PDB file of N, CA and C in Angstrom:
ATOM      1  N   UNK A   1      15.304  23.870   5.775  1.00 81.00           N
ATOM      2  CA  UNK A   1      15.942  22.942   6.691  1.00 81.00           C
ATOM      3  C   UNK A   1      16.821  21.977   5.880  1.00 81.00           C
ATOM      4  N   UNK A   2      18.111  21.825   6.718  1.00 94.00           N
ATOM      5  CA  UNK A   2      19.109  20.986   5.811  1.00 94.00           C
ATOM      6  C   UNK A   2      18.489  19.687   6.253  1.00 94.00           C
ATOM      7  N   UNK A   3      17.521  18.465   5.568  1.00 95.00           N
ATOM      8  CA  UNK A   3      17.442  17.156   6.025  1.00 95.00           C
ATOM      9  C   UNK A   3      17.824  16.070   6.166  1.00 95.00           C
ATOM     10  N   UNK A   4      19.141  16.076   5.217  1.00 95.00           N
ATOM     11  CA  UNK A   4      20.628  15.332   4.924  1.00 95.00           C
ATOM     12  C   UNK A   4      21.215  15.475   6.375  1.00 95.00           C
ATOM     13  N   UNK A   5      21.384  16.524   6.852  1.00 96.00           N
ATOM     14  CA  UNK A   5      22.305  16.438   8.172  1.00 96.00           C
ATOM     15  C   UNK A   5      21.313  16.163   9.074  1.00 96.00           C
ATOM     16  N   UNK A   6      19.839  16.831   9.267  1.00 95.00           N
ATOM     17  CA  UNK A   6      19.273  16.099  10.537  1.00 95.00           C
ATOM     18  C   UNK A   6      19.336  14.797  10.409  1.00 95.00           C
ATOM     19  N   UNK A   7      19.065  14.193   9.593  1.00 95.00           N
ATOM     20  CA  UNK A   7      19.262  12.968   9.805  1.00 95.00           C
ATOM     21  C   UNK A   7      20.027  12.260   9.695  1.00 95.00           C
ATOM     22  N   UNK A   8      21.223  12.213   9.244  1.00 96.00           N
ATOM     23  CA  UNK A   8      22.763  12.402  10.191  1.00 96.00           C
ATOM     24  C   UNK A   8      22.949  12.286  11.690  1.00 96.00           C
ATOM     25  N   UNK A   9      22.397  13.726  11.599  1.00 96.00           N
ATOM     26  CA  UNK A   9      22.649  13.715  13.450  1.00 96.00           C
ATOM     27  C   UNK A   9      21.645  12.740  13.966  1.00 96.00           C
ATOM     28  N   UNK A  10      20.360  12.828  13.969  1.00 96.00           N
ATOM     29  CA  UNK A  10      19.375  11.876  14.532  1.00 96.00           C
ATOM     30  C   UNK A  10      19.733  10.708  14.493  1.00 96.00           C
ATOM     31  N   UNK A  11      19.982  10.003  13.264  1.00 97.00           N
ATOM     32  CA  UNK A  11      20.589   8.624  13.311  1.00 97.00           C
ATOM     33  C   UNK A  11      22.149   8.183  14.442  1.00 97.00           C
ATOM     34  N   UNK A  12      22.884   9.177  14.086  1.00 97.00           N
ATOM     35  CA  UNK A  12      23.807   9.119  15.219  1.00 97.00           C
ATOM     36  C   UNK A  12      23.091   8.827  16.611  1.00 97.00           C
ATOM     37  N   UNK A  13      22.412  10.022  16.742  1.00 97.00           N
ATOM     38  CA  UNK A  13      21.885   9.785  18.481  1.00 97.00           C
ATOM     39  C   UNK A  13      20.526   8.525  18.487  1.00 97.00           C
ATOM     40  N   UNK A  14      19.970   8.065  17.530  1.00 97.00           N
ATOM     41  CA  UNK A  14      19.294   6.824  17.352  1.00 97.00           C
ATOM     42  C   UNK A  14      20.039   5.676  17.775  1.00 97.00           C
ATOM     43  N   UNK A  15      21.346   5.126  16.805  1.00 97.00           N
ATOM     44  CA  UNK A  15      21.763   4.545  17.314  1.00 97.00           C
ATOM     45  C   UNK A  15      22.550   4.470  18.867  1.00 97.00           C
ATOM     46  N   UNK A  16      22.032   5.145  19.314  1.00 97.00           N
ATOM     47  CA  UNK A  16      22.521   5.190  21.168  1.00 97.00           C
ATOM     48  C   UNK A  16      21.375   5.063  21.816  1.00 97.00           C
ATOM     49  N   UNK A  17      19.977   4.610  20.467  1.00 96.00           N
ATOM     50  CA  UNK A  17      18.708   4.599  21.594  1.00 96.00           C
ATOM     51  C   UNK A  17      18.159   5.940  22.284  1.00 96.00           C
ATOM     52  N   UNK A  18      19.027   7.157  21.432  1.00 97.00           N
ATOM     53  CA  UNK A  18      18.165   8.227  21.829  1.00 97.00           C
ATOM     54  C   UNK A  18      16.519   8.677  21.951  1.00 97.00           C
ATOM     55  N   UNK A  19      15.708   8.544  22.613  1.00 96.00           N
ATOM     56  CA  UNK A  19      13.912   8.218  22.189  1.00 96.00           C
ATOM     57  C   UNK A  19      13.573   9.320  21.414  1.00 96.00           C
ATOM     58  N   UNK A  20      13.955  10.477  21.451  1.00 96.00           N
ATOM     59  CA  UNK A  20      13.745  11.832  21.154  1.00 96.00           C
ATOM     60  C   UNK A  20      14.074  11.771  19.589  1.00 96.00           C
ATOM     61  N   UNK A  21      15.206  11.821  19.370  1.00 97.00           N
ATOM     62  CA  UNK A  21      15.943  11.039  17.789  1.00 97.00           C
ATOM     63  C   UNK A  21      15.087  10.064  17.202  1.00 97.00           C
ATOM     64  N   UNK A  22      14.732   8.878  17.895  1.00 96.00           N
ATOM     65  CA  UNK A  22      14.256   7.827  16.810  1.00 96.00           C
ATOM     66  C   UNK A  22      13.017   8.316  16.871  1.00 96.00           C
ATOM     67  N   UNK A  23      12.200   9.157  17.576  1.00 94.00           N
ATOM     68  CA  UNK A  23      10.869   9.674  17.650  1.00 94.00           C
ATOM     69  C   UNK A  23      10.945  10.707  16.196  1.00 94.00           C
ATOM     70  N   UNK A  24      12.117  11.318  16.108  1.00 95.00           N
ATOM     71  CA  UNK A  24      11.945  12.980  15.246  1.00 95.00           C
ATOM     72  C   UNK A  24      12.540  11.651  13.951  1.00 95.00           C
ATOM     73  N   UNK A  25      13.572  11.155  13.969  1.00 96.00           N
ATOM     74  CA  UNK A  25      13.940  10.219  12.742  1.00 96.00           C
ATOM     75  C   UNK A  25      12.553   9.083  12.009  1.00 96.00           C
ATOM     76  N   UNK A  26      11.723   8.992  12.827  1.00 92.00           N
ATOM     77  CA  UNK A  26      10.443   8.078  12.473  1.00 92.00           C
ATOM     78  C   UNK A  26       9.873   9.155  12.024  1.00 92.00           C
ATOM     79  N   UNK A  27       9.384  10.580  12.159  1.00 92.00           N
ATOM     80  CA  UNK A  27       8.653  11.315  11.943  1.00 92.00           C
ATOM     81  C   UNK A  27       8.976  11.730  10.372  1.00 92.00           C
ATOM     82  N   UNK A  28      10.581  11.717  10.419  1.00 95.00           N
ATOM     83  CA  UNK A  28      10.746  12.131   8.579  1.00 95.00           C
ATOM     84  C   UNK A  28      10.785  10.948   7.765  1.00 95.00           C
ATOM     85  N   UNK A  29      10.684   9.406   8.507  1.00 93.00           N
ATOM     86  CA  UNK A  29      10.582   8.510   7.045  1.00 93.00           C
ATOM     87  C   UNK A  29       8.843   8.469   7.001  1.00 93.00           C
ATOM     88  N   UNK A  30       7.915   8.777   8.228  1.00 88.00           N
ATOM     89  CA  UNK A  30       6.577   8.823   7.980  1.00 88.00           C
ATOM     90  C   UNK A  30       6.607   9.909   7.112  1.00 88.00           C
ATOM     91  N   UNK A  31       6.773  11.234   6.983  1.00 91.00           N
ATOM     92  CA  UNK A  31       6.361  12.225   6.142  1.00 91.00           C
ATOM     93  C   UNK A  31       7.604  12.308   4.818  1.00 91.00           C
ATOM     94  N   UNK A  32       8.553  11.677   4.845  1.00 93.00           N
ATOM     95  CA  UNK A  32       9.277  11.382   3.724  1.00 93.00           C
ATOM     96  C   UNK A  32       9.877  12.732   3.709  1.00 93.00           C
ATOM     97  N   UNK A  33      10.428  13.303   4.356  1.00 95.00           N
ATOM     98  CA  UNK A  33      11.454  14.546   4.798  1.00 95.00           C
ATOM     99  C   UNK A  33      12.903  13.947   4.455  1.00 95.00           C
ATOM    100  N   UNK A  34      13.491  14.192   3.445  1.00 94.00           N
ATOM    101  CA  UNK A  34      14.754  13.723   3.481  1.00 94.00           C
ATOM    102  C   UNK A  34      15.375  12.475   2.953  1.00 94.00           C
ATOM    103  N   UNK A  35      14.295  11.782   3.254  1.00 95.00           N
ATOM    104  CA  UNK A  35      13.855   9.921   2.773  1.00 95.00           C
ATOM    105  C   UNK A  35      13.087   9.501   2.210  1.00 95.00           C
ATOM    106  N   UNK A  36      12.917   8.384   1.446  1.00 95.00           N
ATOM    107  CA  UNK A  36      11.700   7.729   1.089  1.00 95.00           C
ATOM    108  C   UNK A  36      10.974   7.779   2.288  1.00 95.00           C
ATOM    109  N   UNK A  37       9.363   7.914   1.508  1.00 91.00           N
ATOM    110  CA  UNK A  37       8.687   7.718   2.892  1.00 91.00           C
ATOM    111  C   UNK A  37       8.113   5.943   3.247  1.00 91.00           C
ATOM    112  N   UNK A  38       8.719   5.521   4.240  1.00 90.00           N
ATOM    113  CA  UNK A  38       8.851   3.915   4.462  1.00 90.00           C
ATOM    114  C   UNK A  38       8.363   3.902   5.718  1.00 90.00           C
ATOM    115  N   UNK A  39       6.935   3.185   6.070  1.00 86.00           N
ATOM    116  CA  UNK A  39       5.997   3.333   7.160  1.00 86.00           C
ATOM    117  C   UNK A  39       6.236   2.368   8.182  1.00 86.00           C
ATOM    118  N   UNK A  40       6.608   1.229   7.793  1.00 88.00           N
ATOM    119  CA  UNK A  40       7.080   0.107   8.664  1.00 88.00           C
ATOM    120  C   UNK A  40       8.721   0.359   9.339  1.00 88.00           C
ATOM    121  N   UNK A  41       9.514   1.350   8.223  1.00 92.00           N
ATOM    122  CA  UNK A  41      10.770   1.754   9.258  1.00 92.00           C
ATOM    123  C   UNK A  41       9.947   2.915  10.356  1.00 92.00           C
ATOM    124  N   UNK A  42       9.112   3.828  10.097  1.00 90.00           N
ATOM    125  CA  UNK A  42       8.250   5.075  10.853  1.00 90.00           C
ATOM    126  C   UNK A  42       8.130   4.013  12.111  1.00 90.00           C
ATOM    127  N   UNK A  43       7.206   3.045  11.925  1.00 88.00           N
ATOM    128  CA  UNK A  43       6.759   2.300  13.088  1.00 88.00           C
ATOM    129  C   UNK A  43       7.897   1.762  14.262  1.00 88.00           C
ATOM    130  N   UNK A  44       8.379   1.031  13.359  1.00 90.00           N
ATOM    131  CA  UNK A  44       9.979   0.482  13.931  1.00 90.00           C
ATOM    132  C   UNK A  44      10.883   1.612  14.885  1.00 90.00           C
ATOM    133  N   UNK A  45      10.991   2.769  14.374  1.00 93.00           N
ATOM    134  CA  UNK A  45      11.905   3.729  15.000  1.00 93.00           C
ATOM    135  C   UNK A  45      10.572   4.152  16.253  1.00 93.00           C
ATOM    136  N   UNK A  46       9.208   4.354  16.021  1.00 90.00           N
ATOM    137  CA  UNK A  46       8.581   4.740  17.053  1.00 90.00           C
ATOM    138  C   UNK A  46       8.288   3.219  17.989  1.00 90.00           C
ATOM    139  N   UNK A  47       8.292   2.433  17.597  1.00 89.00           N
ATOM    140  CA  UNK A  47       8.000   1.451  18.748  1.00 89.00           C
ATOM    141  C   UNK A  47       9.605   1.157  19.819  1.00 89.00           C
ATOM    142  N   UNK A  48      10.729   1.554  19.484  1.00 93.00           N
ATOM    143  CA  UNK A  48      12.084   1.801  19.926  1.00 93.00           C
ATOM    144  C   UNK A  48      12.027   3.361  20.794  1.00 93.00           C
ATOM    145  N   UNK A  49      11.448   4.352  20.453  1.00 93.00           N
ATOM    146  CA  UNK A  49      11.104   5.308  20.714  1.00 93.00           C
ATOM    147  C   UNK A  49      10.079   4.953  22.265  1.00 93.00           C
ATOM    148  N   UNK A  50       9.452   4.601  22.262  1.00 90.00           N
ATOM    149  CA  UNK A  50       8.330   4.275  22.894  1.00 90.00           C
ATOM    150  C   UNK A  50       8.754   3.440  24.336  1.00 90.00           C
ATOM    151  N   UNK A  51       9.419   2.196  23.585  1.00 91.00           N
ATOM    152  CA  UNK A  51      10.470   1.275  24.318  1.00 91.00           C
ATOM    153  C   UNK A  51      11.352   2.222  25.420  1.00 91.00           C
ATOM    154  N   UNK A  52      11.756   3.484  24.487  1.00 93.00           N
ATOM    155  CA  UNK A  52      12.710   4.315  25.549  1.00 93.00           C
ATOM    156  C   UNK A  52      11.854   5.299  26.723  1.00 93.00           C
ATOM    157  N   UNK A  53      10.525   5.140  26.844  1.00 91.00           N
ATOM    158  CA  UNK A  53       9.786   5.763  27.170  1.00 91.00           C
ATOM    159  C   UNK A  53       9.232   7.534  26.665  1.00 91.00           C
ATOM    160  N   UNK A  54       9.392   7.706  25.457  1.00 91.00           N
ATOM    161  CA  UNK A  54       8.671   8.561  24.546  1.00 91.00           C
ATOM    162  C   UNK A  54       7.135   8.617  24.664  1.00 91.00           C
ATOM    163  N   UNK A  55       6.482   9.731  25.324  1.00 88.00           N
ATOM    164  CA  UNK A  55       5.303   9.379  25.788  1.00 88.00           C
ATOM    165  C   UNK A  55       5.073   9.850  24.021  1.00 88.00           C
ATOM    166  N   UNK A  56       5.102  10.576  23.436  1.00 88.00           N
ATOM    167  CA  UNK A  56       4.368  10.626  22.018  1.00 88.00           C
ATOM    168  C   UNK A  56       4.330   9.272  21.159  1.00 88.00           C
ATOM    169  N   UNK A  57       5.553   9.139  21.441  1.00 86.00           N
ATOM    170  CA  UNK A  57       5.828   7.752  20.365  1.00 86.00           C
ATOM    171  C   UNK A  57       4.773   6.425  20.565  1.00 86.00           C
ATOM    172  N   UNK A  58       4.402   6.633  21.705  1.00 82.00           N
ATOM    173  CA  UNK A  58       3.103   5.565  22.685  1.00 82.00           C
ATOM    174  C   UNK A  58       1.886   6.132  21.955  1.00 82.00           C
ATOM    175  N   UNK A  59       1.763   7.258  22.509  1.00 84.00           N
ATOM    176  CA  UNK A  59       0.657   8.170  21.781  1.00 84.00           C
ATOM    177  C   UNK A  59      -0.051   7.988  20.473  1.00 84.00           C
ATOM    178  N   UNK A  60       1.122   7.969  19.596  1.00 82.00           N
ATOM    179  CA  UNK A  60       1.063   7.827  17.986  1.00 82.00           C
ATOM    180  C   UNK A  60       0.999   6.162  17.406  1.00 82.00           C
ATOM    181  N   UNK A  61       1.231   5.701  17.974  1.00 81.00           N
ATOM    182  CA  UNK A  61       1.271   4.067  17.864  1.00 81.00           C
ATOM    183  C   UNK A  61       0.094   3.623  17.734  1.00 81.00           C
ATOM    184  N   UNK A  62      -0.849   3.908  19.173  1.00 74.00           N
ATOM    185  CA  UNK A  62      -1.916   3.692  18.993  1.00 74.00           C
ATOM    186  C   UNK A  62      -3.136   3.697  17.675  1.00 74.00           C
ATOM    187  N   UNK A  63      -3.221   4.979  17.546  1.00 75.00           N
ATOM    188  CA  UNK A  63      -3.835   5.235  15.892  1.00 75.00           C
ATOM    189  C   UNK A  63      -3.429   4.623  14.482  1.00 75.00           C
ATOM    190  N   UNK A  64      -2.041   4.761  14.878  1.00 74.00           N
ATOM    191  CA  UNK A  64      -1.378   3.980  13.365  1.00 74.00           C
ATOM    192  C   UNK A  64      -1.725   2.257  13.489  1.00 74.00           C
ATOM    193  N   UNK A  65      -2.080   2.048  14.089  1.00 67.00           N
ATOM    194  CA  UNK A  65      -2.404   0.657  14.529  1.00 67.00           C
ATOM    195  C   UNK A  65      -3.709   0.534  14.050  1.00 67.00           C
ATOM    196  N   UNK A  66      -4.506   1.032  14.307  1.00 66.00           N
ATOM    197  CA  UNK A  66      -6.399   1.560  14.351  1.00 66.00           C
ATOM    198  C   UNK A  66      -6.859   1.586  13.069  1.00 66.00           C
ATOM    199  N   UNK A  67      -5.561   2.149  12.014  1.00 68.00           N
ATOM    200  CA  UNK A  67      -5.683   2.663  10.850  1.00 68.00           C
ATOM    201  C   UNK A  67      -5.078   1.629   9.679  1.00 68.00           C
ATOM    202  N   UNK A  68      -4.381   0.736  10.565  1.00 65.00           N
ATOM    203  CA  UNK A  68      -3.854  -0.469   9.279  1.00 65.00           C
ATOM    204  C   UNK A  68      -2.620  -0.842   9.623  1.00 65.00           C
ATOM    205  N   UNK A  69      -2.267   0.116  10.223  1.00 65.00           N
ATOM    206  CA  UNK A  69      -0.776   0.167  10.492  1.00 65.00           C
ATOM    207  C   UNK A  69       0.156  -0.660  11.341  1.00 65.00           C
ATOM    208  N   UNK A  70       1.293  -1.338  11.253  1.00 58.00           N
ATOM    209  CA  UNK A  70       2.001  -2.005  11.824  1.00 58.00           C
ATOM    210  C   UNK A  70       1.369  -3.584  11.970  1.00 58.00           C
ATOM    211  N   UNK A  71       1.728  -4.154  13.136  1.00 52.00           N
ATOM    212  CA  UNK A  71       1.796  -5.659  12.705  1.00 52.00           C
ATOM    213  C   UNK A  71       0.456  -6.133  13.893  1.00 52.00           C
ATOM    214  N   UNK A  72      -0.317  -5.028  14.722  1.00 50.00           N
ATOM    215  CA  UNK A  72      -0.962  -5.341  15.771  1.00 50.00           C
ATOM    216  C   UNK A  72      -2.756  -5.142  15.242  1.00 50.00           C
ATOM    217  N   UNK A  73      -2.697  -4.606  14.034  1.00 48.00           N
ATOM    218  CA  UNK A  73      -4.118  -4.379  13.354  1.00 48.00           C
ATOM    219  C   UNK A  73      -5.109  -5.813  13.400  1.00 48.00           C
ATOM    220  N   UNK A  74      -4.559  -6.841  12.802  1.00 51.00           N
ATOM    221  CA  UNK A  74      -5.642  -8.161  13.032  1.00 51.00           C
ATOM    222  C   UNK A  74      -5.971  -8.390  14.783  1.00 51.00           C
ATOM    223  N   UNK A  75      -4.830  -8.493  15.071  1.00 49.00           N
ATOM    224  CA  UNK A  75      -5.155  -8.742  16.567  1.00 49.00           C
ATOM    225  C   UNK A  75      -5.753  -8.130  17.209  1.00 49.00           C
ATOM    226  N   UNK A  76      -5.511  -5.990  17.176  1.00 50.00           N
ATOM    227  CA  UNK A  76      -6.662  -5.649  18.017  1.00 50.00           C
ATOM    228  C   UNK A  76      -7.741  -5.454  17.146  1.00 50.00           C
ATOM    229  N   UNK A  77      -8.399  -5.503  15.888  1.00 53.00           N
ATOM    230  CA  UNK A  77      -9.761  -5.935  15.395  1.00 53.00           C
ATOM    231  C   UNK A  77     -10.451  -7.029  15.729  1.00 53.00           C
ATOM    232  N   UNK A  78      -9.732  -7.808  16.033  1.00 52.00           N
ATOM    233  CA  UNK A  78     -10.420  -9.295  16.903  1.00 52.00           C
ATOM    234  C   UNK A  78     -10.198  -8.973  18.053  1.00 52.00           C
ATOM    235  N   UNK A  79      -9.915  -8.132  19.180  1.00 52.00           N
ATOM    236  CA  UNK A  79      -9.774  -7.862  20.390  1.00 52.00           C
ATOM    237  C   UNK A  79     -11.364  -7.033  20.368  1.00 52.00           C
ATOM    238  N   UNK A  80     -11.767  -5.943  19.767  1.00 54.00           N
ATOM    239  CA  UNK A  80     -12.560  -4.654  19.465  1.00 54.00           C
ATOM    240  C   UNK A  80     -13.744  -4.998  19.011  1.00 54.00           C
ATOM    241  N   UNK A  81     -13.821  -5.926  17.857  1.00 54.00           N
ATOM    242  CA  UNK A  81     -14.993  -6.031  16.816  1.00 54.00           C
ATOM    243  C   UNK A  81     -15.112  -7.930  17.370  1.00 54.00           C
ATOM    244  N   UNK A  82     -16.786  -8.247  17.310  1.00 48.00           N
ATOM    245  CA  UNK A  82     -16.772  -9.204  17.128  1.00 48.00           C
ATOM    246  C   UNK A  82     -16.549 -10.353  16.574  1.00 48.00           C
ATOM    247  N   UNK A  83     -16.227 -11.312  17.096  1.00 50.00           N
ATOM    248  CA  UNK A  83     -15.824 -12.598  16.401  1.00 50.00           C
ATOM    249  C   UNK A  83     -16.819 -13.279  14.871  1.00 50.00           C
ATOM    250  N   UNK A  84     -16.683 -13.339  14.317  1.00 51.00           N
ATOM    251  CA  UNK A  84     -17.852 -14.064  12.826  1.00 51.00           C
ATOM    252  C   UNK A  84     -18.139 -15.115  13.635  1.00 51.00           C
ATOM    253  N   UNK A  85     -16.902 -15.596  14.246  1.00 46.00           N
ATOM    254  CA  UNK A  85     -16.968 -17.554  14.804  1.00 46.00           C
ATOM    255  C   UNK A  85     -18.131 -17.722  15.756  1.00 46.00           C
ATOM    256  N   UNK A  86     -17.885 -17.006  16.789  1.00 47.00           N
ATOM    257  CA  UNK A  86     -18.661 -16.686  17.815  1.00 47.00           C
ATOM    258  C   UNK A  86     -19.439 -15.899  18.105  1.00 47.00           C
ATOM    259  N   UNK A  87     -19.425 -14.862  17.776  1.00 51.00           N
ATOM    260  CA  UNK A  87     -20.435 -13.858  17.841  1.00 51.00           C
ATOM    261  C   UNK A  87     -20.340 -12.994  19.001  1.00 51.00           C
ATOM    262  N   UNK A  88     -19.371 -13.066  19.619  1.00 50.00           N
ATOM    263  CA  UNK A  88     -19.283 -12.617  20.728  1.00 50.00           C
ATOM    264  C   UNK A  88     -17.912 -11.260  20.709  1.00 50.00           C
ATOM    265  N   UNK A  89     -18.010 -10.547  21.690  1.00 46.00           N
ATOM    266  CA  UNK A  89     -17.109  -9.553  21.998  1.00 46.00           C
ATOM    267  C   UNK A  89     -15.540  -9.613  22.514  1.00 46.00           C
ATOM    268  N   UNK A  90     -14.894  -9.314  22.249  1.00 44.00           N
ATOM    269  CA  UNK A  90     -13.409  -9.838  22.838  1.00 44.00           C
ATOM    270  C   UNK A  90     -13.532  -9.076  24.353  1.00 44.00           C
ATOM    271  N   UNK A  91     -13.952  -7.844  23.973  1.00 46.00           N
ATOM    272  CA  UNK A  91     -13.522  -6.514  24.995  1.00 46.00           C
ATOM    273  C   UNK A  91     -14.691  -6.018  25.448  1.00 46.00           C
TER     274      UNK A  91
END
């Protein structure tokens, strides 16, 4: 696979907010196809993805979140796991 031009083309149709594009363009900076692999641009192109209604890009968010990932990890561990302060359950 030529990965220089997919992502070419993908970025083209990204920047028009294509969901499909920034879904397959997040997928090669997560697996580093073509690019450095850069996890916070991965996230970024799938939460835009997602935004466009990409049911995967929703899909995949979730876990990468679960796992460390992106900027929503403290918040839902204090949503999930109990408080030290309180002792109590968020959820």
């Amino acid at each position: 696979m030529d990965y220089q031009l997919a992502i070419a083309n993908y970025q083209i149709a990204a920047d028009a907010d294509d969901p499909v594009a920034l879904r397959r363009l997040g997928l090669m900076y997560d697996l580093a196809k073509g690019v450095d692999e850069d996890n916070p641009k991965a996230i970024e192109l799938d939460l835009r993805a997602r935004d466009g209604g990409h049911v995967t890009a929703t899909r995949i968010l979730g876990p990468t979140y679960l796992d460390g990932g992106g900027v929503a990890t403290r918040a839902l561990q204090e949503a999930v796991y109990p408080s030290e302060a309180s002792g109590e359950r968020a959820v």
